[in-house]
């Protein structure tokens, strides 16, 4: 029996991650990727959820390389039957901020730039009190997740409220899912008929998806079933 | 070695762990402006539009001054680095903030670093944006700035620049005039500083930075004086409430006529309400937490003040923190950096 949790996130700080980079402008799209949510929720490499990864891939304070290991990390979630959907915005506003590196010297002289690292830029961030919604599908009842999680590049605090949906029915057929989905996770099990694309790394998302296949139904709301993290075609 | 007698050593690790272990210490501070600081990025003060309070009748949106996280943590880590250099635990050459990280001192390990090809250390100190209790329009003031000539006027009387040329045509007024919004004194920013997986020396290192940092905001101005009033620490196994929620809870507790008056808030009132608000909010958390707030915090604060204000004991703390950082670096950073290098042939064209 699959448990479906409807989760709501309220931002308590500005949220920033680079969905796209336009010169020195870094833009945050008001959608939280499902990979990011798995990490933020503490589902990755966790004793609590039974998703420990092998020693060479484990989460450490010190990271040798800036190479993401989505496959090594998220495949463990498939084993325990946990799936998180991307989060859509319920309401949000954006703000523009400029950031720059601080300098610690008493005397500063302008030098020619030697490295191609921007020392300042503008970031479009999502403002505090914006709200997001996503779903967690789990084979087993989930232990209560923490009330406060941190998201994005600046580790912004967000309040999480989780509510389990009851009277879940199953079905099969054509339906429309208006919220964002990760296409890789759904295209092997379902027939995706039409969609809008949301460009974002590492895997662009789709929304307003017209889809055929198995679904769960709660109060007339249908959500694709059998989704899992897939990385290779 | 243990430094503190007033709290149990079970709250600390014996060495810096390489993985998050779920020990958290939250420093509860109320940051109080004592002169006219500037927190700005685009030529105007940083502000955020958020609900005034949590209570239904206070759910109206107001603009608050915002003190971004980096504007809080950077001056604090710079104070720590100053001390490390002063007592000879690092030199300005081997480790320079945002330029070259030595990767083996308390600042690098506790506050983190990121260097493209040498890896990154995640920060164990997490700070959130702090919001002023009072609305923006009551918390700022506009000043005109100018750079007058030595005779005290803005009109040129034939002053010469270094190269001997006239500064401007005699009789002309210089354009060195501007106006700038400043944050008023006695504006309060409740802010929780979270330290993950502390050792005792690491805890004292961060505590000391908080107590000593006196200037925040634009570094080229000399007006950013700000005092950190610590009202407590909370040891927990997870995250606790946010700065925004805490600020809104304090707003709710302050009588409406006081908050709406144009006078600055009284510090005693704010501190009392801050303690009351956080105590209430902590009751709603579902993490295990041990609180040292108000009266119970005083013995610890006294002890920390005694340690950090004596030259010998602050050196012992820094030494312990430095030893731990070095041990961590050797175990988890250095050994792995050097290994592949030994096997690898030097690449052509690379220094």
Tab-separated table of N, CA and C in Angstrom, chain A residues 50-129:
chain	number	residue	atom	x	y	z
A	50	UNK	N	16.909	4.113	5.798
A	50	UNK	CA	17.524	2.920	5.216
A	50	UNK	C	18.118	3.161	3.844
A	51	UNK	N	18.692	4.332	3.641
A	51	UNK	CA	19.235	4.644	2.315
A	51	UNK	C	20.740	4.885	2.350
A	52	UNK	N	21.447	4.177	3.254
A	52	UNK	CA	22.893	4.386	3.361
A	52	UNK	C	23.566	4.039	2.033
A	53	UNK	N	24.520	4.874	1.647
A	53	UNK	CA	25.243	4.618	0.400
A	53	UNK	C	26.630	4.081	0.734
A	54	UNK	N	27.329	3.549	-0.281
A	54	UNK	CA	28.641	2.963	-0.039
A	54	UNK	C	29.622	4.044	0.415
A	55	UNK	N	30.682	3.587	1.089
A	55	UNK	CA	31.589	4.515	1.752
A	55	UNK	C	32.182	5.570	0.817
A	56	UNK	N	32.491	5.161	-0.412
A	56	UNK	CA	33.132	6.135	-1.315
A	56	UNK	C	32.175	7.242	-1.768
A	57	UNK	N	30.875	6.990	-1.670
A	57	UNK	CA	29.919	7.999	-2.123
A	57	UNK	C	29.228	8.717	-0.979
A	58	UNK	N	29.604	8.406	0.252
A	58	UNK	CA	28.833	8.933	1.378
A	58	UNK	C	28.956	10.448	1.497
A	59	UNK	N	27.956	10.999	2.168
A	59	UNK	CA	27.891	12.442	2.351
A	59	UNK	C	28.904	12.845	3.405
A	60	UNK	N	29.790	13.758	3.053
A	60	UNK	CA	30.812	14.222	3.988
A	60	UNK	C	30.850	15.740	4.022
A	61	UNK	N	31.434	16.275	5.115
A	61	UNK	CA	31.632	17.716	5.169
A	61	UNK	C	32.644	18.145	4.106
A	62	UNK	N	33.676	17.340	3.927
A	62	UNK	CA	34.688	17.684	2.930
A	62	UNK	C	34.385	16.958	1.622
A	63	UNK	N	34.283	17.691	0.547
A	63	UNK	CA	34.038	17.079	-0.756
A	63	UNK	C	35.255	17.289	-1.630
A	64	UNK	N	35.805	16.211	-2.102
A	64	UNK	CA	36.993	16.298	-2.954
A	64	UNK	C	36.672	16.935	-4.301
A	65	UNK	N	35.564	16.546	-4.859
A	65	UNK	CA	35.224	17.037	-6.197
A	65	UNK	C	33.827	17.611	-6.182
A	66	UNK	N	33.602	18.530	-7.081
A	66	UNK	CA	32.263	19.108	-7.187
A	66	UNK	C	31.461	18.344	-8.250
A	67	UNK	N	31.439	17.053	-8.110
A	67	UNK	CA	30.701	16.249	-9.079
A	67	UNK	C	29.507	15.626	-8.371
A	68	UNK	N	28.303	15.918	-8.842
A	68	UNK	CA	27.148	15.327	-8.173
A	68	UNK	C	27.076	13.818	-8.416
A	69	UNK	N	26.532	13.114	-7.454
A	69	UNK	CA	26.427	11.662	-7.577
A	69	UNK	C	24.968	11.251	-7.440
A	70	UNK	N	24.131	11.815	-8.276
A	70	UNK	CA	22.698	11.571	-8.173
A	70	UNK	C	22.377	10.081	-8.274
A	71	UNK	N	23.014	9.418	-9.241
A	71	UNK	CA	22.677	8.022	-9.461
A	71	UNK	C	23.031	7.162	-8.251
A	72	UNK	N	24.257	7.348	-7.730
A	72	UNK	CA	24.697	6.564	-6.573
A	72	UNK	C	23.818	6.857	-5.358
A	73	UNK	N	23.414	8.108	-5.214
A	73	UNK	CA	22.649	8.491	-4.028
A	73	UNK	C	21.178	8.128	-4.140
A	74	UNK	N	20.573	8.466	-5.279
A	74	UNK	CA	19.120	8.375	-5.369
A	74	UNK	C	18.629	6.968	-5.683
A	75	UNK	N	19.498	6.122	-6.252
A	75	UNK	CA	19.078	4.742	-6.525
A	75	UNK	C	18.683	4.033	-5.238
A	76	UNK	N	19.313	4.445	-4.127
A	76	UNK	CA	18.995	3.831	-2.825
A	76	UNK	C	17.554	4.121	-2.427
A	77	UNK	N	17.031	5.255	-2.863
A	77	UNK	CA	15.644	5.605	-2.547
A	77	UNK	C	14.685	4.694	-3.298
A	78	UNK	N	15.076	4.294	-4.503
A	78	UNK	CA	14.255	3.341	-5.256
A	78	UNK	C	14.140	2.029	-4.482
A	79	UNK	N	15.269	1.614	-3.869
A	79	UNK	CA	15.279	0.335	-3.138
A	79	UNK	C	14.297	0.321	-1.976
A	80	UNK	N	14.154	1.470	-1.304
A	80	UNK	CA	13.217	1.502	-0.176
A	80	UNK	C	11.842	2.030	-0.591
A	81	UNK	N	11.691	2.348	-1.883
A	81	UNK	CA	10.389	2.751	-2.399
A	81	UNK	C	9.929	4.132	-1.973
A	82	UNK	N	10.879	5.094	-1.963
A	82	UNK	CA	10.488	6.476	-1.656
A	82	UNK	C	10.653	7.301	-2.926
A	83	UNK	N	9.646	8.084	-3.259
A	83	UNK	CA	9.765	8.978	-4.409
A	83	UNK	C	9.234	10.357	-4.048
A	84	UNK	N	9.971	11.394	-4.444
A	84	UNK	CA	9.568	12.772	-4.161
A	84	UNK	C	9.336	13.480	-5.491
A	85	UNK	N	8.227	14.183	-5.625
A	85	UNK	CA	7.977	14.930	-6.866
A	85	UNK	C	8.593	16.330	-6.756
A	86	UNK	N	8.854	16.982	-7.885
A	86	UNK	CA	9.327	18.371	-7.812
A	86	UNK	C	8.252	19.261	-7.176
A	87	UNK	N	8.670	20.388	-6.613
A	87	UNK	CA	7.706	21.257	-5.921
A	87	UNK	C	7.300	22.424	-6.807
A	88	UNK	N	6.000	22.695	-6.834
A	88	UNK	CA	5.517	23.862	-7.581
A	88	UNK	C	5.235	24.979	-6.584
A	89	UNK	N	5.205	26.188	-7.097
A	89	UNK	CA	4.950	27.321	-6.210
A	89	UNK	C	3.453	27.480	-5.987
A	90	UNK	N	3.065	27.684	-4.752
A	90	UNK	CA	1.672	28.005	-4.440
A	90	UNK	C	1.474	29.505	-4.530
A	91	UNK	N	2.456	30.218	-4.015
A	91	UNK	CA	2.489	31.670	-4.184
A	91	UNK	C	3.937	32.067	-3.974
A	92	UNK	N	4.400	33.010	-4.774
A	92	UNK	CA	5.781	33.438	-4.577
A	92	UNK	C	5.997	34.837	-5.116
A	93	UNK	N	7.028	35.500	-4.599
A	93	UNK	CA	7.500	36.762	-5.155
A	93	UNK	C	9.011	36.652	-5.289
A	94	UNK	N	9.578	37.425	-6.202
A	94	UNK	CA	11.030	37.364	-6.394
A	94	UNK	C	11.666	38.689	-6.002
A	95	UNK	N	12.926	38.607	-5.635
A	95	UNK	CA	13.690	39.821	-5.335
A	95	UNK	C	15.046	39.725	-6.021
A	96	UNK	N	15.605	40.871	-6.364
A	96	UNK	CA	16.922	40.901	-7.004
A	96	UNK	C	17.956	41.369	-5.998
A	97	UNK	N	19.045	40.632	-5.897
A	97	UNK	CA	20.111	41.026	-4.982
A	97	UNK	C	21.440	41.021	-5.704
A	98	UNK	N	22.304	41.920	-5.298
A	98	UNK	CA	23.664	41.897	-5.837
A	98	UNK	C	24.569	41.270	-4.792
A	99	UNK	N	25.458	40.435	-5.229
A	99	UNK	CA	26.421	39.870	-4.268
A	99	UNK	C	27.822	40.149	-4.770
A	100	UNK	N	28.740	40.209	-3.843
A	100	UNK	CA	30.144	40.366	-4.219
A	100	UNK	C	31.025	39.791	-3.124
A	101	UNK	N	32.257	39.524	-3.503
A	101	UNK	CA	33.197	38.985	-2.519
A	101	UNK	C	33.731	40.092	-1.626
A	102	UNK	N	33.892	39.796	-0.370
A	102	UNK	CA	34.492	40.759	0.552
A	102	UNK	C	36.005	40.737	0.385
A	103	UNK	N	36.615	41.857	0.677
A	103	UNK	CA	38.074	41.905	0.641
A	103	UNK	C	38.583	42.266	2.022
A	104	UNK	N	39.628	41.583	2.427
A	104	UNK	CA	40.102	41.663	3.792
A	104	UNK	C	41.335	42.556	3.933
A	105	UNK	N	41.830	43.076	2.830
A	105	UNK	CA	43.055	43.870	2.897
A	105	UNK	C	42.764	45.299	3.322
A	106	UNK	N	43.786	45.927	3.922
A	106	UNK	CA	43.632	47.334	4.260
A	106	UNK	C	43.760	48.189	3.010
A	107	UNK	N	44.650	47.770	2.115
A	107	UNK	CA	44.883	48.576	0.921
A	107	UNK	C	44.549	47.725	-0.305
A	108	UNK	N	43.727	48.256	-1.157
A	108	UNK	CA	43.317	47.483	-2.332
A	108	UNK	C	43.681	48.241	-3.592
A	109	UNK	N	44.335	47.578	-4.502
A	109	UNK	CA	44.584	48.189	-5.797
A	109	UNK	C	43.923	47.360	-6.872
A	110	UNK	N	43.424	48.014	-7.869
A	110	UNK	CA	42.784	47.272	-8.957
A	110	UNK	C	43.836	46.494	-9.729
A	111	UNK	N	43.586	45.214	-9.897
A	111	UNK	CA	44.503	44.401	-10.686
A	111	UNK	C	43.723	43.813	-11.836
A	112	UNK	N	44.460	43.424	-12.840
A	112	UNK	CA	43.809	42.746	-13.953
A	112	UNK	C	43.293	41.400	-13.456
A	113	UNK	N	42.137	41.019	-13.895
A	113	UNK	CA	41.581	39.742	-13.454
A	113	UNK	C	42.386	38.603	-14.057
A	114	UNK	N	42.798	37.695	-13.189
A	114	UNK	CA	43.580	36.570	-13.690
A	114	UNK	C	42.741	35.323	-13.839
A	115	UNK	N	41.752	35.206	-12.970
A	115	UNK	CA	40.912	34.015	-13.034
A	115	UNK	C	39.538	34.406	-13.536
A	116	UNK	N	38.908	33.504	-14.192
A	116	UNK	CA	37.588	33.800	-14.717
A	116	UNK	C	36.518	33.460	-13.685
A	117	UNK	N	36.628	34.090	-12.522
A	117	UNK	CA	35.635	33.872	-11.473
A	117	UNK	C	34.931	35.201	-11.233
A	118	UNK	N	33.624	35.238	-11.390
A	118	UNK	CA	32.968	36.528	-11.180
A	118	UNK	C	33.063	36.930	-9.718
A	119	UNK	N	33.427	38.191	-9.455
A	119	UNK	CA	33.525	38.629	-8.071
A	119	UNK	C	32.238	39.312	-7.645
A	120	UNK	N	31.376	39.594	-8.614
A	120	UNK	CA	30.073	40.101	-8.240
A	120	UNK	C	29.050	39.653	-9.277
A	121	UNK	N	27.822	39.732	-8.925
A	121	UNK	CA	26.772	39.362	-9.859
A	121	UNK	C	25.434	39.693	-9.247
A	122	UNK	N	24.392	39.483	-10.007
A	122	UNK	CA	23.066	39.736	-9.482
A	122	UNK	C	22.290	38.441	-9.461
A	123	UNK	N	21.602	38.225	-8.361
A	123	UNK	CA	20.859	36.981	-8.213
A	123	UNK	C	19.385	37.296	-8.033
A	124	UNK	N	18.569	36.613	-8.814
A	124	UNK	CA	17.131	36.739	-8.617
A	124	UNK	C	16.727	35.629	-7.668
A	125	UNK	N	16.230	35.999	-6.510
A	125	UNK	CA	15.933	35.017	-5.478
A	125	UNK	C	14.433	35.007	-5.175
A	126	UNK	N	13.998	33.933	-4.549
A	126	UNK	CA	12.591	33.826	-4.175
A	126	UNK	C	12.451	34.366	-2.744
A	127	UNK	N	11.484	35.235	-2.545
A	127	UNK	CA	11.363	35.976	-1.284
A	127	UNK	C	10.815	35.115	-0.150
A	128	UNK	N	11.116	35.506	1.109
A	128	UNK	CA	10.552	34.791	2.249
A	128	UNK	C	9.019	34.833	2.228
A	129	UNK	N	8.426	33.846	2.821
A	129	UNK	CA	6.970	33.664	2.901
A	129	UNK	C	6.349	33.180	1.594
